[in-house]
JSON list of C-alpha atoms and ligand atoms in Angstrom, two decimals:
[
{"chain": "R", "resi": 177, "resn": "MET", "atom": "CA", "xyz": [-0.05, -0.09, -0.12]},
{"chain": "R", "resi": 178, "resn": "THR", "atom": "CA", "xyz": [1.14, 3.52, -0.94]},
{"chain": "R", "resi": 179, "resn": "VAL", "atom": "CA", "xyz": [1.90, 5.67, 2.16]},
{"chain": "R", "resi": 180, "resn": "ARG", "atom": "CA", "xyz": [1.94, 9.33, 2.02]},
{"chain": "R", "resi": 181, "resn": "THR", "atom": "CA", "xyz": [0.62, 10.94, 4.99]},
{"chain": "R", "resi": 182, "resn": "THR", "atom": "CA", "xyz": [1.19, 10.58, 8.55]},
{"chain": "R", "resi": 183, "resn": "ARG", "atom": "CA", "xyz": [-2.27, 9.21, 8.91]},
{"chain": "R", "resi": 184, "resn": "GLU", "atom": "CA", "xyz": [-1.60, 6.75, 6.35]},
{"chain": "R", "resi": 185, "resn": "LEU", "atom": "CA", "xyz": [1.56, 5.65, 8.13]},
{"chain": "R", "resi": 186, "resn": "LEU", "atom": "CA", "xyz": [-0.32, 5.31, 11.43]},
{"chain": "R", "resi": 187, "resn": "LEU", "atom": "CA", "xyz": [-2.87, 2.85, 9.57]},
{"chain": "R", "resi": 188, "resn": "ASP", "atom": "CA", "xyz": [0.44, 1.06, 7.91]},
{"chain": "R", "resi": 189, "resn": "GLU", "atom": "CA", "xyz": [1.84, 0.32, 11.25]},
{"chain": "R", "resi": 190, "resn": "LEU", "atom": "CA", "xyz": [-1.27, -0.45, 12.96]},
{"chain": "R", "resi": 191, "resn": "ARG", "atom": "CA", "xyz": [-2.24, -3.20, 10.18]},
{"chain": "R", "resi": 192, "resn": "ASP", "atom": "CA", "xyz": [1.31, -4.39, 10.84]},
{"chain": "R", "resi": 193, "resn": "ILE", "atom": "CA", "xyz": [0.82, -4.69, 14.68]},
{"chain": "R", "resi": 194, "resn": "TYR", "atom": "CA", "xyz": [-2.75, -6.35, 13.88]},
{"chain": "R", "resi": 195, "resn": "HIS", "atom": "CA", "xyz": [-0.93, -9.30, 12.11]},
{"chain": "R", "resi": 196, "resn": "ALA", "atom": "CA", "xyz": [1.58, -9.49, 14.77]},
{"chain": "R", "resi": 197, "resn": "GLU", "atom": "CA", "xyz": [-1.07, -10.18, 17.24]},
{"chain": "R", "resi": 198, "resn": "LYS", "atom": "CA", "xyz": [-2.88, -12.54, 15.29]},
{"chain": "R", "resi": 199, "resn": "GLN", "atom": "CA", "xyz": [0.11, -14.68, 14.98]},
{"chain": "R", "resi": 200, "resn": "LEU", "atom": "CA", "xyz": [0.60, -14.41, 18.64]},
{"chain": "R", "resi": 201, "resn": "VAL", "atom": "CA", "xyz": [-2.96, -15.65, 19.13]},
{"chain": "R", "resi": 202, "resn": "ARG", "atom": "CA", "xyz": [-1.63, -18.76, 17.41]},
{"chain": "R", "resi": 203, "resn": "ALA", "atom": "CA", "xyz": [1.80, -19.05, 18.70]},
{"chain": "R", "resi": 204, "resn": "LEU", "atom": "CA", "xyz": [1.29, -18.42, 22.66]},
{"chain": "R", "resi": 205, "resn": "PRO", "atom": "CA", "xyz": [-0.58, -21.63, 23.14]},
{"chain": "R", "resi": 206, "resn": "LYS", "atom": "CA", "xyz": [2.32, -23.60, 21.67]},
{"chain": "R", "resi": 207, "resn": "LEU", "atom": "CA", "xyz": [4.64, -21.60, 24.07]},
{"chain": "R", "resi": 208, "resn": "ALA", "atom": "CA", "xyz": [2.34, -22.45, 26.95]},
{"chain": "R", "resi": 209, "resn": "LYS", "atom": "CA", "xyz": [2.37, -26.16, 26.23]},
{"chain": "R", "resi": 210, "resn": "ALA", "atom": "CA", "xyz": [6.14, -26.11, 25.97]},
{"chain": "R", "resi": 211, "resn": "ALA", "atom": "CA", "xyz": [6.88, -24.68, 29.21]},
{"chain": "R", "resi": 212, "resn": "LYS", "atom": "CA", "xyz": [7.64, -26.73, 31.81]},
{"chain": "R", "resi": 213, "resn": "ALA", "atom": "CA", "xyz": [7.13, -24.47, 35.05]},
{"chain": "R", "resi": 214, "resn": "ASP", "atom": "CA", "xyz": [3.52, -24.22, 36.19]},
{"chain": "R", "resi": 215, "resn": "LYS", "atom": "CA", "xyz": [4.12, -20.29, 36.37]},
{"chain": "R", "resi": 216, "resn": "LEU", "atom": "CA", "xyz": [5.69, -19.97, 33.21]},
{"chain": "R", "resi": 217, "resn": "ARG", "atom": "CA", "xyz": [2.71, -21.83, 31.54]},
{"chain": "R", "resi": 218, "resn": "GLN", "atom": "CA", "xyz": [0.33, -19.59, 33.50]},
{"chain": "R", "resi": 219, "resn": "ALA", "atom": "CA", "xyz": [2.05, -16.32, 32.41]},
{"chain": "R", "resi": 220, "resn": "PHE", "atom": "CA", "xyz": [1.65, -17.30, 28.83]},
{"chain": "R", "resi": 221, "resn": "GLU", "atom": "CA", "xyz": [-2.13, -18.40, 29.26]},
{"chain": "R", "resi": 222, "resn": "HIS", "atom": "CA", "xyz": [-2.64, -15.34, 30.78]},
{"chain": "R", "resi": 223, "resn": "HIS", "atom": "CA", "xyz": [-0.87, -13.03, 28.01]},
{"chain": "R", "resi": 224, "resn": "LEU", "atom": "CA", "xyz": [-2.96, -15.11, 25.34]},
{"chain": "R", "resi": 225, "resn": "ASP", "atom": "CA", "xyz": [-6.28, -13.83, 27.08]},
{"chain": "R", "resi": 226, "resn": "GLU", "atom": "CA", "xyz": [-4.72, -10.10, 27.06]},
{"chain": "R", "resi": 227, "resn": "THR", "atom": "CA", "xyz": [-3.51, -10.80, 23.46]},
{"chain": "R", "resi": 228, "resn": "LYS", "atom": "CA", "xyz": [-6.88, -11.69, 22.24]},
{"chain": "R", "resi": 229, "resn": "GLY", "atom": "CA", "xyz": [-8.13, -8.41, 23.88]},
{"chain": "R", "resi": 230, "resn": "GLN", "atom": "CA", "xyz": [-5.46, -6.48, 22.17]},
{"chain": "R", "resi": 231, "resn": "VAL", "atom": "CA", "xyz": [-6.87, -7.66, 18.76]},
{"chain": "R", "resi": 232, "resn": "GLU", "atom": "CA", "xyz": [-10.37, -6.51, 19.83]},
{"chain": "R", "resi": 233, "resn": "ARG", "atom": "CA", "xyz": [-8.63, -3.25, 20.95]},
{"chain": "R", "resi": 234, "resn": "LEU", "atom": "CA", "xyz": [-7.07, -2.64, 17.40]},
{"chain": "R", "resi": 235, "resn": "ASP", "atom": "CA", "xyz": [-10.64, -3.27, 16.09]},
{"chain": "R", "resi": 236, "resn": "GLN", "atom": "CA", "xyz": [-11.99, -0.48, 18.11]},
{"chain": "R", "resi": 237, "resn": "VAL", "atom": "CA", "xyz": [-8.78, 1.71, 17.23]},
{"chain": "R", "resi": 238, "resn": "PHE", "atom": "CA", "xyz": [-9.52, 1.04, 13.31]},
{"chain": "R", "resi": 239, "resn": "GLU", "atom": "CA", "xyz": [-13.15, 1.78, 13.73]},
{"chain": "R", "resi": 240, "resn": "GLN", "atom": "CA", "xyz": [-12.21, 5.24, 15.58]},
{"chain": "R", "resi": 241, "resn": "LEU", "atom": "CA", "xyz": [-10.12, 6.20, 12.66]},
{"chain": "R", "resi": 242, "resn": "ASP", "atom": "CA", "xyz": [-12.90, 5.16, 10.08]},
{"chain": "R", "resi": 243, "resn": "ALA", "atom": "CA", "xyz": [-10.92, 2.58, 8.84]},
{"chain": "R", "resi": 244, "resn": "ARG", "atom": "CA", "xyz": [-11.33, -1.01, 8.05]},
{"chain": "R", "resi": 245, "resn": "SER", "atom": "CA", "xyz": [-9.55, -3.55, 10.41]},
{"chain": "R", "resi": 246, "resn": "SER", "atom": "CA", "xyz": [-7.01, -5.25, 8.23]},
{"chain": "R", "resi": 247, "resn": "GLY", "atom": "CA", "xyz": [-3.48, -6.91, 8.85]},
{"chain": "R", "resi": 248, "resn": "LYS", "atom": "CA", "xyz": [-0.34, -6.60, 6.83]},
{"chain": "R", "resi": 249, "resn": "ARG", "atom": "CA", "xyz": [2.18, -9.35, 6.89]},
{"chain": "R", "resi": 250, "resn": "CYS", "atom": "CA", "xyz": [4.64, -8.72, 9.76]},
{"chain": "R", "resi": 251, "resn": "GLU", "atom": "CA", "xyz": [7.81, -10.40, 8.69]},
{"chain": "R", "resi": 252, "resn": "ALA", "atom": "CA", "xyz": [9.52, -9.38, 12.00]},
{"chain": "R", "resi": 253, "resn": "MET", "atom": "CA", "xyz": [7.07, -11.15, 13.99]},
{"chain": "R", "resi": 254, "resn": "GLU", "atom": "CA", "xyz": [7.22, -14.23, 11.70]},
{"chain": "R", "resi": 255, "resn": "GLY", "atom": "CA", "xyz": [11.02, -14.33, 12.30]},
{"chain": "R", "resi": 256, "resn": "LEU", "atom": "CA", "xyz": [10.68, -13.82, 16.11]},
{"chain": "R", "resi": 257, "resn": "ILE", "atom": "CA", "xyz": [8.46, -16.87, 16.31]},
{"chain": "R", "resi": 258, "resn": "GLU", "atom": "CA", "xyz": [10.27, -18.96, 13.70]},
{"chain": "R", "resi": 259, "resn": "GLU", "atom": "CA", "xyz": [13.37, -18.67, 16.34]},
{"chain": "R", "resi": 260, "resn": "ALA", "atom": "CA", "xyz": [11.07, -19.55, 19.03]},
{"chain": "R", "resi": 261, "resn": "LYS", "atom": "CA", "xyz": [10.07, -22.71, 17.18]},
{"chain": "R", "resi": 262, "resn": "GLU", "atom": "CA", "xyz": [13.67, -23.55, 16.48]},
{"chain": "R", "resi": 263, "resn": "MET", "atom": "CA", "xyz": [14.19, -23.55, 20.21]},
{"chain": "R", "resi": 264, "resn": "MET", "atom": "CA", "xyz": [11.56, -26.01, 20.87]},
{"chain": "R", "resi": 265, "resn": "GLU", "atom": "CA", "xyz": [12.85, -28.37, 18.37]},
{"chain": "R", "resi": 266, "resn": "GLU", "atom": "CA", "xyz": [16.48, -27.75, 19.48]},
{"chain": "R", "resi": 267, "resn": "ILE", "atom": "CA", "xyz": [16.64, -27.90, 23.13]},
{"chain": "R", "resi": 268, "resn": "LYS", "atom": "CA", "xyz": [16.45, -31.07, 24.76]},
{"chain": "R", "resi": 269, "resn": "THR", "atom": "CA", "xyz": [16.54, -29.93, 28.46]},
{"chain": "R", "resi": 270, "resn": "PRO", "atom": "CA", "xyz": [13.25, -28.85, 29.70]},
{"chain": "R", "resi": 271, "resn": "GLU", "atom": "CA", "xyz": [14.41, -26.50, 32.29]},
{"chain": "R", "resi": 272, "resn": "VAL", "atom": "CA", "xyz": [16.85, -24.97, 29.75]},
{"chain": "R", "resi": 273, "resn": "LEU", "atom": "CA", "xyz": [14.06, -24.64, 27.40]},
{"chain": "R", "resi": 274, "resn": "ASP", "atom": "CA", "xyz": [11.91, -22.79, 29.88]},
{"chain": "R", "resi": 275, "resn": "ALA", "atom": "CA", "xyz": [14.81, -20.24, 30.17]},
{"chain": "R", "resi": 276, "resn": "ALA", "atom": "CA", "xyz": [15.05, -20.09, 26.43]},
{"chain": "R", "resi": 277, "resn": "LEU", "atom": "CA", "xyz": [11.21, -19.64, 26.02]},
{"chain": "R", "resi": 278, "resn": "ILE", "atom": "CA", "xyz": [11.57, -16.38, 28.13]},
{"chain": "R", "resi": 279, "resn": "VAL", "atom": "CA", "xyz": [14.29, -15.44, 25.99]},
{"chain": "R", "resi": 280, "resn": "GLY", "atom": "CA", "xyz": [12.19, -15.57, 23.04]},
{"chain": "R", "resi": 281, "resn": "ALA", "atom": "CA", "xyz": [8.88, -14.31, 24.74]},
{"chain": "R", "resi": 282, "resn": "GLN", "atom": "CA", "xyz": [10.92, -11.28, 25.77]},
{"chain": "R", "resi": 283, "resn": "LYS", "atom": "CA", "xyz": [12.26, -10.30, 22.16]},
{"chain": "R", "resi": 284, "resn": "VAL", "atom": "CA", "xyz": [8.44, -10.47, 21.16]},
{"chain": "R", "resi": 285, "resn": "GLU", "atom": "CA", "xyz": [7.65, -8.16, 23.82]},
{"chain": "R", "resi": 286, "resn": "HIS", "atom": "CA", "xyz": [10.18, -5.64, 23.21]},
{"chain": "R", "resi": 287, "resn": "TYR", "atom": "CA", "xyz": [9.14, -5.56, 19.59]},
{"chain": "R", "resi": 288, "resn": "GLU", "atom": "CA", "xyz": [5.61, -4.88, 20.65]},
{"chain": "R", "resi": 289, "resn": "ILE", "atom": "CA", "xyz": [6.55, -2.31, 23.20]},
{"chain": "R", "resi": 290, "resn": "ALA", "atom": "CA", "xyz": [8.56, -0.53, 20.32]},
{"chain": "R", "resi": 291, "resn": "SER", "atom": "CA", "xyz": [5.62, -0.83, 17.94]},
{"chain": "R", "resi": 292, "resn": "TYR", "atom": "CA", "xyz": [2.73, 0.47, 20.48]},
{"chain": "R", "resi": 293, "resn": "GLY", "atom": "CA", "xyz": [5.27, 3.22, 21.63]},
{"chain": "R", "resi": 294, "resn": "SER", "atom": "CA", "xyz": [5.53, 4.29, 17.95]},
{"chain": "R", "resi": 295, "resn": "VAL", "atom": "CA", "xyz": [1.69, 4.23, 17.17]},
{"chain": "R", "resi": 296, "resn": "CYS", "atom": "CA", "xyz": [0.82, 6.27, 20.56]},
{"chain": "R", "resi": 297, "resn": "ALA", "atom": "CA", "xyz": [3.42, 8.74, 19.55]},
{"chain": "R", "resi": 298, "resn": "LEU", "atom": "CA", "xyz": [1.76, 9.16, 15.94]},
{"chain": "R", "resi": 299, "resn": "ALA", "atom": "CA", "xyz": [-1.70, 9.00, 17.15]},
{"chain": "R", "resi": 300, "resn": "GLU", "atom": "CA", "xyz": [-0.74, 11.93, 19.81]},
{"chain": "R", "resi": 301, "resn": "ALA", "atom": "CA", "xyz": [0.77, 13.69, 16.77]},
{"chain": "R", "resi": 302, "resn": "LEU", "atom": "CA", "xyz": [-2.37, 13.31, 14.74]},
{"chain": "R", "resi": 303, "resn": "GLY", "atom": "CA", "xyz": [-4.46, 14.74, 17.89]},
{"chain": "R", "resi": 304, "resn": "GLN", "atom": "CA", "xyz": [-6.25, 11.31, 18.06]},
{"chain": "R", "resi": 305, "resn": "ASN", "atom": "CA", "xyz": [-6.30, 11.06, 21.97]},
{"chain": "R", "resi": 306, "resn": "ASP", "atom": "CA", "xyz": [-9.12, 8.37, 22.27]},
{"chain": "R", "resi": 307, "resn": "VAL", "atom": "CA", "xyz": [-6.78, 6.14, 19.89]},
{"chain": "R", "resi": 308, "resn": "LYS", "atom": "CA", "xyz": [-3.84, 7.12, 21.78]},
{"chain": "R", "resi": 309, "resn": "LYS", "atom": "CA", "xyz": [-5.42, 6.03, 25.23]},
{"chain": "R", "resi": 310, "resn": "LEU", "atom": "CA", "xyz": [-6.44, 2.80, 23.76]},
{"chain": "R", "resi": 311, "resn": "LEU", "atom": "CA", "xyz": [-2.93, 1.90, 22.36]},
{"chain": "R", "resi": 312, "resn": "GLU", "atom": "CA", "xyz": [-1.45, 3.07, 25.40]},
{"chain": "R", "resi": 313, "resn": "GLN", "atom": "CA", "xyz": [-3.45, 0.52, 27.37]},
{"chain": "R", "resi": 314, "resn": "THR", "atom": "CA", "xyz": [-2.09, -2.36, 25.33]},
{"chain": "R", "resi": 315, "resn": "LEU", "atom": "CA", "xyz": [1.45, -0.64, 25.79]},
{"chain": "R", "resi": 316, "resn": "ASN", "atom": "CA", "xyz": [1.56, -1.27, 29.53]},
{"chain": "R", "resi": 317, "resn": "GLU", "atom": "CA", "xyz": [-0.04, -4.86, 29.21]},
{"chain": "R", "resi": 318, "resn": "GLU", "atom": "CA", "xyz": [3.02, -5.40, 26.99]},
{"chain": "R", "resi": 319, "resn": "LYS", "atom": "CA", "xyz": [5.48, -3.86, 29.75]},
{"chain": "R", "resi": 320, "resn": "ALA", "atom": "CA", "xyz": [3.86, -5.79, 32.21]},
{"chain": "R", "resi": 321, "resn": "ALA", "atom": "CA", "xyz": [4.30, -9.06, 30.64]},
{"chain": "R", "resi": 322, "resn": "ASP", "atom": "CA", "xyz": [7.77, -8.14, 29.88]},
{"chain": "R", "resi": 323, "resn": "GLN", "atom": "CA", "xyz": [8.62, -7.41, 33.48]},
{"chain": "R", "resi": 324, "resn": "LYS", "atom": "CA", "xyz": [6.84, -10.56, 34.60]},
{"chain": "R", "resi": 325, "resn": "LEU", "atom": "CA", "xyz": [8.97, -12.62, 32.41]},
{"chain": "R", "resi": 326, "resn": "ASN", "atom": "CA", "xyz": [12.02, -10.87, 33.58]},
{"chain": "R", "resi": 327, "resn": "LYS", "atom": "CA", "xyz": [11.20, -11.70, 37.29]},
{"chain": "R", "resi": 328, "resn": "LEU", "atom": "CA", "xyz": [10.32, -15.27, 36.40]},
{"chain": "R", "resi": 329, "resn": "ALA", "atom": "CA", "xyz": [13.33, -15.88, 35.07]},
{"chain": "R", "resi": 330, "resn": "ILE", "atom": "CA", "xyz": [15.51, -14.20, 37.85]},
{"chain": "R", "resi": 331, "resn": "SER", "atom": "CA", "xyz": [13.51, -15.59, 40.84]},
{"chain": "R", "resi": 332, "resn": "GLU", "atom": "CA", "xyz": [13.43, -19.11, 39.38]},
{"chain": "R", "resi": 333, "resn": "VAL", "atom": "CA", "xyz": [13.58, -20.45, 35.98]},
{"chain": "R", "resi": 334, "resn": "ASN", "atom": "CA", "xyz": [17.35, -19.65, 35.27]},
{"chain": "R", "resi": 335, "resn": "LYS", "atom": "CA", "xyz": [18.11, -21.14, 38.39]},
{"chain": "R", "resi": 336, "resn": "SER", "atom": "CA", "xyz": [16.29, -24.33, 37.75]},
{"chain": "R", "resi": 337, "resn": "ALA", "atom": "CA", "xyz": [17.65, -24.33, 34.21]},
{"chain": "R", "resi": 338, "resn": "LEU", "atom": "CA", "xyz": [21.36, -24.16, 35.98]},
{"chain": "R", "resi": 339, "resn": "ALA", "atom": "CA", "xyz": [20.37, -26.81, 38.42]},
{"chain": "R", "resi": 340, "resn": "ALA", "atom": "CA", "xyz": [19.51, -29.08, 35.69]},
{"chain": "R", "resi": 341, "resn": "ALA", "atom": "CA", "xyz": [22.18, -28.61, 33.40]},
{"chain": "R", "resi": 342, "resn": "ALA", "atom": "CA", "xyz": [24.90, -26.19, 33.65]},
{"chain": "Z", "resi": 644, "resn": "LIG", "atom": "FE1", "xyz": [0.47, -7.86, 21.86]},
{"chain": "Z", "resi": 645, "resn": "LIG", "atom": "ZN1", "xyz": [5.64, -6.15, 13.18]},
{"chain": "Z", "resi": 646, "resn": "LIG", "atom": "FE1", "xyz": [6.50, -5.86, 10.78]},
{"chain": "Z", "resi": 647, "resn": "LIG", "atom": "FE1", "xyz": [2.67, -9.18, 24.08]}
]
């Protein structure tokens, strides 16, 4: 799609994130299934629920902007998910795989934090304050998910990995 204006740039980025979130709705159950630690599995399941809500929130954002909800292939998220799948195949120690799942999931959250931060700024520049507020809600969920994963890694998952196979 041709982009000339700031509004078109915002819509283009929103379509990228929309496709990224839809990919995550499919990928998070696989991460949950691969997790050995209960708390990690629960964290993925909780974020799956949040992610479904984030897709709905993007539908609201498109509506607010009088644009049709649509996705545009996000190759970055495809690549991040592909790398996580490779780890699931290659890592043979379950506790070490848990540590690796957090590595992969935090890369995903950081990509989302960058994306939502940028669309918040574009919405603000365009004076779209309701849109900005919706996007900020998701941005905060992504930041919280990242911090939760970070705490899980430090408090137990990395220690279990080390105990299982240094
Ligand atoms: Fe998300
Ligand atoms: Zn993307
Ligand atoms: Fe992308
Ligand atoms: Fe997320």
